[in-house]
Short mmCIF file of C-alpha atoms and ligand atoms in Angstrom, two decimals:
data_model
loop_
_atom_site.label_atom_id
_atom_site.label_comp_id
_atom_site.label_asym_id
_atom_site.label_seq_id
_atom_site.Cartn_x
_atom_site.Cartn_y
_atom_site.Cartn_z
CA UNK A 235 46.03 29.41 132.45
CA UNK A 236 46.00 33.14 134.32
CA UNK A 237 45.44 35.86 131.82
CA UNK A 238 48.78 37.21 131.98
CA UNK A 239 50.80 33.78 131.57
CA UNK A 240 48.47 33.38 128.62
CA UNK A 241 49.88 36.35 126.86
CA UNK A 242 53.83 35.80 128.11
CA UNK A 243 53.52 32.38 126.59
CA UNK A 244 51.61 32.25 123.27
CA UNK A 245 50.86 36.24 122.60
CA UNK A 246 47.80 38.08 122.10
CA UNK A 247 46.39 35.54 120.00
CA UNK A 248 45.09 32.56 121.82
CA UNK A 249 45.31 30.20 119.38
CA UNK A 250 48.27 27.58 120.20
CA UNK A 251 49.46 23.84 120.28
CA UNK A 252 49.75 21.94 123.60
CA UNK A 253 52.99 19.59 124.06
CA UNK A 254 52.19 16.85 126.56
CA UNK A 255 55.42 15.32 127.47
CA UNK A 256 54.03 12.85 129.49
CA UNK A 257 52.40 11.09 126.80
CA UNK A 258 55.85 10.94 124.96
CA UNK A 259 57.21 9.28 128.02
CA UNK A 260 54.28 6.91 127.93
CA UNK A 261 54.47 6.01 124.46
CA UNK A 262 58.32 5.93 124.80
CA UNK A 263 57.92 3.34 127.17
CA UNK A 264 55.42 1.12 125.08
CA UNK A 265 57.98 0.79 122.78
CA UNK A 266 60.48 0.06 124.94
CA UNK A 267 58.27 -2.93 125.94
CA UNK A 268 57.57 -3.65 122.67
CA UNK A 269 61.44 -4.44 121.53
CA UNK A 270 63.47 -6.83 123.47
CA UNK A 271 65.89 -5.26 125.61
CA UNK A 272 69.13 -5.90 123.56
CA UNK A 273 67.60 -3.07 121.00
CA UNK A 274 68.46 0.49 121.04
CA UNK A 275 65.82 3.50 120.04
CA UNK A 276 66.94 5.40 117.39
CA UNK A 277 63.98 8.37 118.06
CA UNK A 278 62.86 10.21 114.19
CA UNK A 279 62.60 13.88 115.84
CA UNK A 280 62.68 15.09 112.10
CA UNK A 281 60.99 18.30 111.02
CA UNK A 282 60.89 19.45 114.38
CA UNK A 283 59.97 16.44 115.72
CA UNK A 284 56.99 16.18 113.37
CA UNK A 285 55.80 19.88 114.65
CA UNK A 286 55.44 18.65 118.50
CA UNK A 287 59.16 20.82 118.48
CA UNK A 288 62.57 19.32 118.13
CA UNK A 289 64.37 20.33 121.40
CA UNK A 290 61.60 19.72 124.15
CA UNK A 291 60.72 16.15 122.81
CA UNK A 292 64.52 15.57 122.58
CA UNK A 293 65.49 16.98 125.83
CA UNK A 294 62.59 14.76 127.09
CA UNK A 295 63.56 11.70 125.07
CA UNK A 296 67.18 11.67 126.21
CA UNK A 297 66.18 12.26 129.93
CA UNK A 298 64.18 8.74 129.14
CA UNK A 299 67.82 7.43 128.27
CA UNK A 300 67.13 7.48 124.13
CA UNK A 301 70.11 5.82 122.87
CA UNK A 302 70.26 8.01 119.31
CA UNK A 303 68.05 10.79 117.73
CA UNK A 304 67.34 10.76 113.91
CA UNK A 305 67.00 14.45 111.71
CA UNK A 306 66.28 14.84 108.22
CA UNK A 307 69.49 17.87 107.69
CA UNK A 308 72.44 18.96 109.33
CA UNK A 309 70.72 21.57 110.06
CA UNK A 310 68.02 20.11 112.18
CA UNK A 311 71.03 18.29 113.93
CA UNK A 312 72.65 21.83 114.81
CA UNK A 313 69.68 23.45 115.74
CA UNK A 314 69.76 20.28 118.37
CA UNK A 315 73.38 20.66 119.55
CA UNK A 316 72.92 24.48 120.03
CA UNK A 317 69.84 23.58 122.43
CA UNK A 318 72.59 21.25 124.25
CA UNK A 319 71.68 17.83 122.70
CA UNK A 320 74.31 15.80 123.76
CA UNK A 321 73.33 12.07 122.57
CA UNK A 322 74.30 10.85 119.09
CA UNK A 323 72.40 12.52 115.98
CA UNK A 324 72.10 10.72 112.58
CA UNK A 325 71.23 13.03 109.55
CA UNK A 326 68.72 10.44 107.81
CA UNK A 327 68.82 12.86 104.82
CA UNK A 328 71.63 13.93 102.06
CA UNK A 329 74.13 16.68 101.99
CA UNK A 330 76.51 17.40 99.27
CA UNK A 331 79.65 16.76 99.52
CA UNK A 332 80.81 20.44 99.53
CA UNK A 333 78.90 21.06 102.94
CA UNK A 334 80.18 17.98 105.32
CA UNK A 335 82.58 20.18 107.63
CA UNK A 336 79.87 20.58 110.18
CA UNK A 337 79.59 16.85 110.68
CA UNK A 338 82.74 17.60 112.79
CA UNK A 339 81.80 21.04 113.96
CA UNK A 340 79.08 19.83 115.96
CA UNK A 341 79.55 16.09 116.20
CA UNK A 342 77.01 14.87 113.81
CA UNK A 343 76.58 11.30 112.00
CA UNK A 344 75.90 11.15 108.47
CA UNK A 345 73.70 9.00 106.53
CA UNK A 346 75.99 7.97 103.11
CA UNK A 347 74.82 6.51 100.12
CA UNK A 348 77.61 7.51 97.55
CA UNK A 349 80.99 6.98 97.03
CA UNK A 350 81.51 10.89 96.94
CA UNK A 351 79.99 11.33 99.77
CA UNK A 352 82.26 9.04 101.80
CA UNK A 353 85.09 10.03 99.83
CA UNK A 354 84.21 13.48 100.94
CA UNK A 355 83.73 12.62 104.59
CA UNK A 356 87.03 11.30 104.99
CA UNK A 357 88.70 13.55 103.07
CA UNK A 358 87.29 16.39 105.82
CA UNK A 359 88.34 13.81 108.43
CA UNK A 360 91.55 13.03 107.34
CA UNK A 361 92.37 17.20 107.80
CA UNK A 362 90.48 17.54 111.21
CA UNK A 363 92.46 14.08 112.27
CA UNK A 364 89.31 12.90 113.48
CA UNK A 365 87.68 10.10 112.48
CA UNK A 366 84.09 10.42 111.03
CA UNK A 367 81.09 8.24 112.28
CA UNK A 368 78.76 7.42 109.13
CA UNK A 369 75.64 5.43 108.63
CA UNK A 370 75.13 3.19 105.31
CA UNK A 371 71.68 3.49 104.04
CA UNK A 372 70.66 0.45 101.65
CA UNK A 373 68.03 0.45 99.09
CA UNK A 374 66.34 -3.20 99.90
CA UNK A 375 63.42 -1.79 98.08
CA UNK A 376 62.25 1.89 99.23
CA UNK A 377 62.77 2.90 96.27
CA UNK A 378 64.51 6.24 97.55
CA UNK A 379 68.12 7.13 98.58
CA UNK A 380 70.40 4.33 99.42
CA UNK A 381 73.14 2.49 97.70
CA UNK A 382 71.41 -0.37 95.23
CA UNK A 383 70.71 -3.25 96.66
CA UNK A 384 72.65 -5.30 94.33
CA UNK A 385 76.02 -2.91 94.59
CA UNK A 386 75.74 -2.29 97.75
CA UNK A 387 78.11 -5.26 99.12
CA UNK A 388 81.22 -3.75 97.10
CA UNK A 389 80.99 -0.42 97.31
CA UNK A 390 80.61 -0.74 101.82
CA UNK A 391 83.57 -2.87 101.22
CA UNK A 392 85.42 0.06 99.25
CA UNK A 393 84.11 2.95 102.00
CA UNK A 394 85.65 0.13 105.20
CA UNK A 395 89.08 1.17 103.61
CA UNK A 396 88.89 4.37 104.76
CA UNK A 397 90.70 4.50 107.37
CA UNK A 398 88.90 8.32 108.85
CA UNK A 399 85.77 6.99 108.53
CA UNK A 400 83.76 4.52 110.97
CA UNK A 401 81.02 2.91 109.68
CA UNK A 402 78.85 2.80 112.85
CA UNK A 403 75.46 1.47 110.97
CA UNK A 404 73.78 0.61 108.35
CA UNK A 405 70.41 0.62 107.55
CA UNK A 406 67.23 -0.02 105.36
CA UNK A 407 63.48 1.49 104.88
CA UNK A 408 60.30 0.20 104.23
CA UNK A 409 58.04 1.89 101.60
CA UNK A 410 54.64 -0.48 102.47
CA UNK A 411 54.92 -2.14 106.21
CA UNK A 412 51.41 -0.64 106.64
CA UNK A 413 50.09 -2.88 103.10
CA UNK A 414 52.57 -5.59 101.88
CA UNK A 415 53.77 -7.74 104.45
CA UNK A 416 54.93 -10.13 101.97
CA UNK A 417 57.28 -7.30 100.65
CA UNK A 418 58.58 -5.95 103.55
CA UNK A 419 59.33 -9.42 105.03
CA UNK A 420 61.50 -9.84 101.96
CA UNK A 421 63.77 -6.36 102.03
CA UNK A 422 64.14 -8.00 106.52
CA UNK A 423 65.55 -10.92 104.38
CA UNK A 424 67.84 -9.50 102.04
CA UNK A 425 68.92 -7.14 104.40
CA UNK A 426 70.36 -9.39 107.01
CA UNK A 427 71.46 -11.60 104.07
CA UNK A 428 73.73 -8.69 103.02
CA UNK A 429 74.80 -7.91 106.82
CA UNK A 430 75.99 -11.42 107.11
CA UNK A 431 77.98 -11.36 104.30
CA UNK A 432 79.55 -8.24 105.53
CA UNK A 433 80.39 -9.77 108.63
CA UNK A 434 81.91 -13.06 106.65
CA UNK A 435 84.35 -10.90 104.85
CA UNK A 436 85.96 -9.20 107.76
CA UNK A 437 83.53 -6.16 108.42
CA UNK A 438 81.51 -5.70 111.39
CA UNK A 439 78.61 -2.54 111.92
CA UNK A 440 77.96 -1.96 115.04
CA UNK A 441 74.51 -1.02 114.44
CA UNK A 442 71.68 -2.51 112.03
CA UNK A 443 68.11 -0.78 111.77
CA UNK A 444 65.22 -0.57 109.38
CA UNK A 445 61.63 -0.81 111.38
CA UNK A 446 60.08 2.35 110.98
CA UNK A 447 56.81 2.80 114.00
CA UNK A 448 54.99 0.18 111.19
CA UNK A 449 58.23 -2.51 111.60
CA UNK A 450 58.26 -1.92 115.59
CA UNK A 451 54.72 -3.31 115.91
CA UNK A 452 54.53 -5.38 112.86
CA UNK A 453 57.57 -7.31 112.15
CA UNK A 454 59.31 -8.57 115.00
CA UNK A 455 62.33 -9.73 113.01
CA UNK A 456 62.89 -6.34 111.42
CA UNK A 457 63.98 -4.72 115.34
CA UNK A 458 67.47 -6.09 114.44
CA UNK A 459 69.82 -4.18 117.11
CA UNK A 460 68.35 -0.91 116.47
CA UNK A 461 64.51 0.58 115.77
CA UNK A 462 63.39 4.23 114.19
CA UNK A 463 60.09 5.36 115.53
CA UNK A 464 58.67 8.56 114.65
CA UNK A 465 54.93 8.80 114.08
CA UNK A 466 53.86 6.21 117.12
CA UNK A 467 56.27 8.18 119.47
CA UNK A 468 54.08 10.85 119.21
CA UNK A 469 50.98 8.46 120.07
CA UNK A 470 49.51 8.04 116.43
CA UNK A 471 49.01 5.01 114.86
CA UNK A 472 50.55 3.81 111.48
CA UNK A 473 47.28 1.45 111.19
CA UNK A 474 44.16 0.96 113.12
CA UNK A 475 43.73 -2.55 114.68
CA UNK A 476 47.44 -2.00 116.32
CA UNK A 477 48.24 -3.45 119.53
CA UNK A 478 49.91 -1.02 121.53
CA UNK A 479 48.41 1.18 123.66
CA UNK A 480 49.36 4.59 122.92
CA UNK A 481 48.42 8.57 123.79
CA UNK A 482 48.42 11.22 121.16
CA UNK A 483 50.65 14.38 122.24
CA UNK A 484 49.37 16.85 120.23
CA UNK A 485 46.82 18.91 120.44
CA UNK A 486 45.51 22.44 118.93
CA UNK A 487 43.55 24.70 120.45
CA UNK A 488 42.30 28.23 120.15
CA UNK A 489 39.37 30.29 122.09
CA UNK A 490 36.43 32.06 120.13
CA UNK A 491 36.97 35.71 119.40
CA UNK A 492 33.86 36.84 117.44
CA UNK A 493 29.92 35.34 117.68
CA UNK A 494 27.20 36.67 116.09
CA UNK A 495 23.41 35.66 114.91
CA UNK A 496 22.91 34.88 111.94
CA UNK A 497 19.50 34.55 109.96
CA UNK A 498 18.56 31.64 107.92
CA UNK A 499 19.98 31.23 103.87
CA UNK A 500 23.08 33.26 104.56
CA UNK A 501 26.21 32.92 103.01
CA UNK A 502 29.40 32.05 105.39
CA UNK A 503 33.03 33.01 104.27
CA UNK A 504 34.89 33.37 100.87
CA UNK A 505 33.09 31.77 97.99
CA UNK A 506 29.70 31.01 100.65
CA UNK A 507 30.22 27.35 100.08
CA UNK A 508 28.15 27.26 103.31
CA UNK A 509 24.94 28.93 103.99
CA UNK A 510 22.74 28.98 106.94
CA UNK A 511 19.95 26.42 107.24
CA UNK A 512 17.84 28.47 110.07
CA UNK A 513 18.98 31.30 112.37
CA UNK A 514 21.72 30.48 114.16
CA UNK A 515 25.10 31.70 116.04
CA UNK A 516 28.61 32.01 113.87
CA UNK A 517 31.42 31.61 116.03
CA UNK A 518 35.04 33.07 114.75
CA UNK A 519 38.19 31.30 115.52
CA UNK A 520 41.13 32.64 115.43
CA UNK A 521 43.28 29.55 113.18
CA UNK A 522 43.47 29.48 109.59
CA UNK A 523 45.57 27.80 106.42
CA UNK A 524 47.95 30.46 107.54
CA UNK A 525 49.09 28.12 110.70
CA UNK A 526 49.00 25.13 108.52
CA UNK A 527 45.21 23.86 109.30
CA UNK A 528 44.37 22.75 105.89
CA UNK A 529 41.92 24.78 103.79
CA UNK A 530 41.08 21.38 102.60
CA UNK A 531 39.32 20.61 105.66
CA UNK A 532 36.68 23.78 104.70
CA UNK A 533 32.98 21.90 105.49
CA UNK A 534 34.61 18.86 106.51
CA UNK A 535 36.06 18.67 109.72
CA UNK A 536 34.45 18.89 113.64
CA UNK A 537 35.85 21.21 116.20
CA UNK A 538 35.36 20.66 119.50
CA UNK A 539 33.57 23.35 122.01
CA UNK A 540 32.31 22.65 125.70
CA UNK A 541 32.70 18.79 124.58
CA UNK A 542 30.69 19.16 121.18
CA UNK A 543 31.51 18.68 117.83
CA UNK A 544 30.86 21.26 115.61
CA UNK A 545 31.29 21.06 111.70
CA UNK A 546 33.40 24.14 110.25
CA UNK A 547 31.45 26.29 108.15
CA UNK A 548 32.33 27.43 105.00
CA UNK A 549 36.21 27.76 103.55
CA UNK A 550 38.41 28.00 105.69
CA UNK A 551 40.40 30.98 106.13
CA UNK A 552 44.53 32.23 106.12
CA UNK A 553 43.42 33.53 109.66
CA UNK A 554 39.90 32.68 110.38
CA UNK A 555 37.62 29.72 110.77
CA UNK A 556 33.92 30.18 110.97
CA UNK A 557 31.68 27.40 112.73
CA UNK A 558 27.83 27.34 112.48
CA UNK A 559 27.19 26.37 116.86
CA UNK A 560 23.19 26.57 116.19
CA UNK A 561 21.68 27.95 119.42
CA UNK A 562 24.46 26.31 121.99
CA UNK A 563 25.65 29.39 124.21
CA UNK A 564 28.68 29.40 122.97
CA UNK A 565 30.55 32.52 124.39
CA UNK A 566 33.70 35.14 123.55
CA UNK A 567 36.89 32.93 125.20
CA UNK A 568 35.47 29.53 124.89
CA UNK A 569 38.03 27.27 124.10
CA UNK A 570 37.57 25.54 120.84
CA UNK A 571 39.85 21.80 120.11
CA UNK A 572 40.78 21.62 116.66
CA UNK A 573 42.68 18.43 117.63
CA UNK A 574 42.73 17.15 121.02
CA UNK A 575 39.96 15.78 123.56
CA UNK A 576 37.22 17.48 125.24
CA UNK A 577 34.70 15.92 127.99
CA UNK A 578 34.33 12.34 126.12
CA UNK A 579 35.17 13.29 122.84
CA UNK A 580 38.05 13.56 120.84
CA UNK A 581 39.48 14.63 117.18
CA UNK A 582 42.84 13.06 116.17
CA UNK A 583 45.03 14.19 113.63
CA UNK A 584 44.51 10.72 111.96
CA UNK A 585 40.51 11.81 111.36
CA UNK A 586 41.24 14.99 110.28
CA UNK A 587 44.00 13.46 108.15
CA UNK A 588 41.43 10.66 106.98
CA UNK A 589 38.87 13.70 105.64
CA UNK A 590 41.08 15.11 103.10
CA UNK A 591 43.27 11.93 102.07
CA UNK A 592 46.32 12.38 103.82
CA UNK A 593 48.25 11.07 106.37
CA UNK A 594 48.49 12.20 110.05
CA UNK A 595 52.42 12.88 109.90
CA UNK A 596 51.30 15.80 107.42
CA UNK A 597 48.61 17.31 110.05
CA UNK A 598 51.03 17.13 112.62
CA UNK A 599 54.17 18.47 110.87
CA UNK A 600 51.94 21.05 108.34
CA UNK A 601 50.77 22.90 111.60
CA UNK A 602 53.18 26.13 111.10
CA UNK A 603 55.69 28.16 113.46
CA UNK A 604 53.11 30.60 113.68
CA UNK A 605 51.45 28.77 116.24
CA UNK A 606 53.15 28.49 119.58
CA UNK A 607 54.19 24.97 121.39
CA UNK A 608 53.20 25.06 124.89
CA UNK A 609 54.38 22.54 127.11
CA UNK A 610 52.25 22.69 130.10
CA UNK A 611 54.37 19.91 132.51
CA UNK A 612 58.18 21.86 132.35
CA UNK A 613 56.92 25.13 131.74
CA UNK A 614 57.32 26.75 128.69
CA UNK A 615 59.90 26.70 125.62
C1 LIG B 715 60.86 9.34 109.29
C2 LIG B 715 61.60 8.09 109.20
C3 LIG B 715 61.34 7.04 110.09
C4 LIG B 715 60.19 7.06 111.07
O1 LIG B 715 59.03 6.64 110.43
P1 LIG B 715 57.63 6.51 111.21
O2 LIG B 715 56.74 5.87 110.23
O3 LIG B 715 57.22 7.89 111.57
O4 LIG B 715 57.90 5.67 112.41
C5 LIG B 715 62.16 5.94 110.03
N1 LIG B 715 63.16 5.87 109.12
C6 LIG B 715 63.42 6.84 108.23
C7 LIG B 715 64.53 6.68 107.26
C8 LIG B 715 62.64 7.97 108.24
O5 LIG B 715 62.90 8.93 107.36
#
């Protein structure tokens, strides 16, 4: 990157995440292979398409021919329509039932799991003339929104009578596909059990989903006519040992801004949890809890810097991370890989994630708006 495309793109601050749309089409395309033909892609490009940013990897995702996209608010589904999203949008989350007239506004399906809600719906419907597309969402065992399992068989009964709304799908979610097979195979079960005796008493859904990126690779018989990936979209893995061969799309870099030598037994940042073992070099990065790189990972996690890991040293920062580099020439505008691969190494968001006892959707989606998305193969959004 020239020096003055570096500053028109992500500011005066080099610190910044790189989008790599090609690996989305790649991983895209496992999954394609990985689901039989008759199933459609529902893509999860929720909280801004877990921080890889909602309209690129959409815009990207459609060109692939995505059947559907999947947001957690009508707002996120906006946001999508005002960047020209044309393909069908389902709003996995809740809205009250005061709030439903942009559902028409802009086109947008709803998830429903009360009678309110519905009753709302096509109330709104019934004025605009138009009729309303709507999702079902099922509690087979989640845990979380849905209507009750048990209830559920009455009340989608009730919502088919009204006549401004379409039910289009309905759908289930799996709380342990990644740890209780046993339990997930039995919410597949009672699922389809339900659908079929739907379909006995007159009423037909077009569309049936539950697998989550877990179901896709795990449970063949959960793909039903529809699938939701998120996570393995974005080329990390629900599970190591997985069978699909996939490329992560993040990654987060930032360049050195400050190095200095150090002398042995000195303290390093707030609190000097860290202090020098011998003189050495500190190196300054410009990244802190401030863009959503966990403090947690203070002392704990590598970086990576002309293809070397490098522990952090010391708390990490709002703005600032400090690394100890020993006596490596390591240089003012060296680029440092928080996530991402350098020469033959490589830090995922999955091993930072496993440091602090998270998950990698929360590394991905935690890092903030403060930190600019490049997207080095369409130029830049
Ligand atoms: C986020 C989400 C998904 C995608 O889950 P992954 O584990 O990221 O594949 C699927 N379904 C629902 C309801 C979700 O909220």
């Amino acid at each position: 990157m020239k020096t003055t495309d570096a500053i028109e793109t992500i500011g005066y601050r080099p610190t910044w995440v790189e989008i790599n749309l090609a690996a989305l089409e790649h991983n895209y395309k496992q999954i394609r292979k990985a689901i039989s033909r008759a199933t459609g892609i529902i893509a999860c490009v929720k909280a801004d398409a877990y921080g890889h940013g909602a309209g690129p990897v959409s815009q990207r995702l459609v060109s692939l021919g995505v059947e559907y996209l999947a947001v957690a608010s009508i707002d996120e589904a906006i946001t999508l329509r005002k960047e020209g999203i044309k393909t069908p949008i389902l709003v996995l989350g809740m809205v009250l039932p005061a709030y439903v007239s942009p559902l028409f506004k802009y086109g947008i399906t709803q998830t429903v799991c009360t009678w309110d809600l519905a009753e709302a719906i096509s109330k709104h419907a019934a004025y605009f003339k138009k009729q309303a597309k709507i999702h079902i969402k099922v509690d087979t065992g989640m845990g979380r929104l849905g209507f009750a399992y048990n209830e559920a068989y009455d009340l989608v009964r009730e919502i088919a009578r009204l006549k401004f709304l379409k039910i289009e799908g309905i759908f289930t979610h799996f709380p342990s596909a990644d740890s209780d097979t046993a339990f997930t195979r039995h919410q597949v079960d009672i699922f389809n059990k339900l659908i079929t005796r739907l379909e006995k008493s007159g009423i037909r859904i077009p569309m049936h989903h539950a697998a989550n990126s877990m179901g896709i690779l795990h449970y063949k018989n959960s793909h039903l006519n529809f699938v939701r990936p998120g996570l393995i979209l974005y080329g990390l893995y629900p599970k190591k040992g997985l069978k699909i061969d996939l490329r992560p799309v993040m990654s987060l870099k930032t360049k050195v801004v400050f190095t200095k030598r150090v002398s042995k037994g000195e303290g390093i940042s707030y609190g000097h949890s860290y202090h020098t073992k011998k003189d050495t070099t500190i190196v300054i990065l410009p990244i802190g809890y401030g863009d959503g790189y966990p403090r947690s990972l203070s002392n704990k996690a590598d970086v990576l810097i002309a293809g070397q890991r490098f522990k952090i040293s010391g708390k990490v920062c709002m703005d600032h991370i400090l690394v100890d580099v020993g006596d490596a020439r390591v240089g003012t505008g060296d680029e440092a890989i928080l996530i991402g691969a350098s020469a033959s190494e490589r830090i995922g968001a999955e091993e930072l994630a496993r440091l602090i006892d998270t998950i990698s959707y929360e590394i991905v989606c935690g890092i903030g708006g403060r930190v600019p998305r490049i997207y080095p193969d369409q130029g830049v959004v």
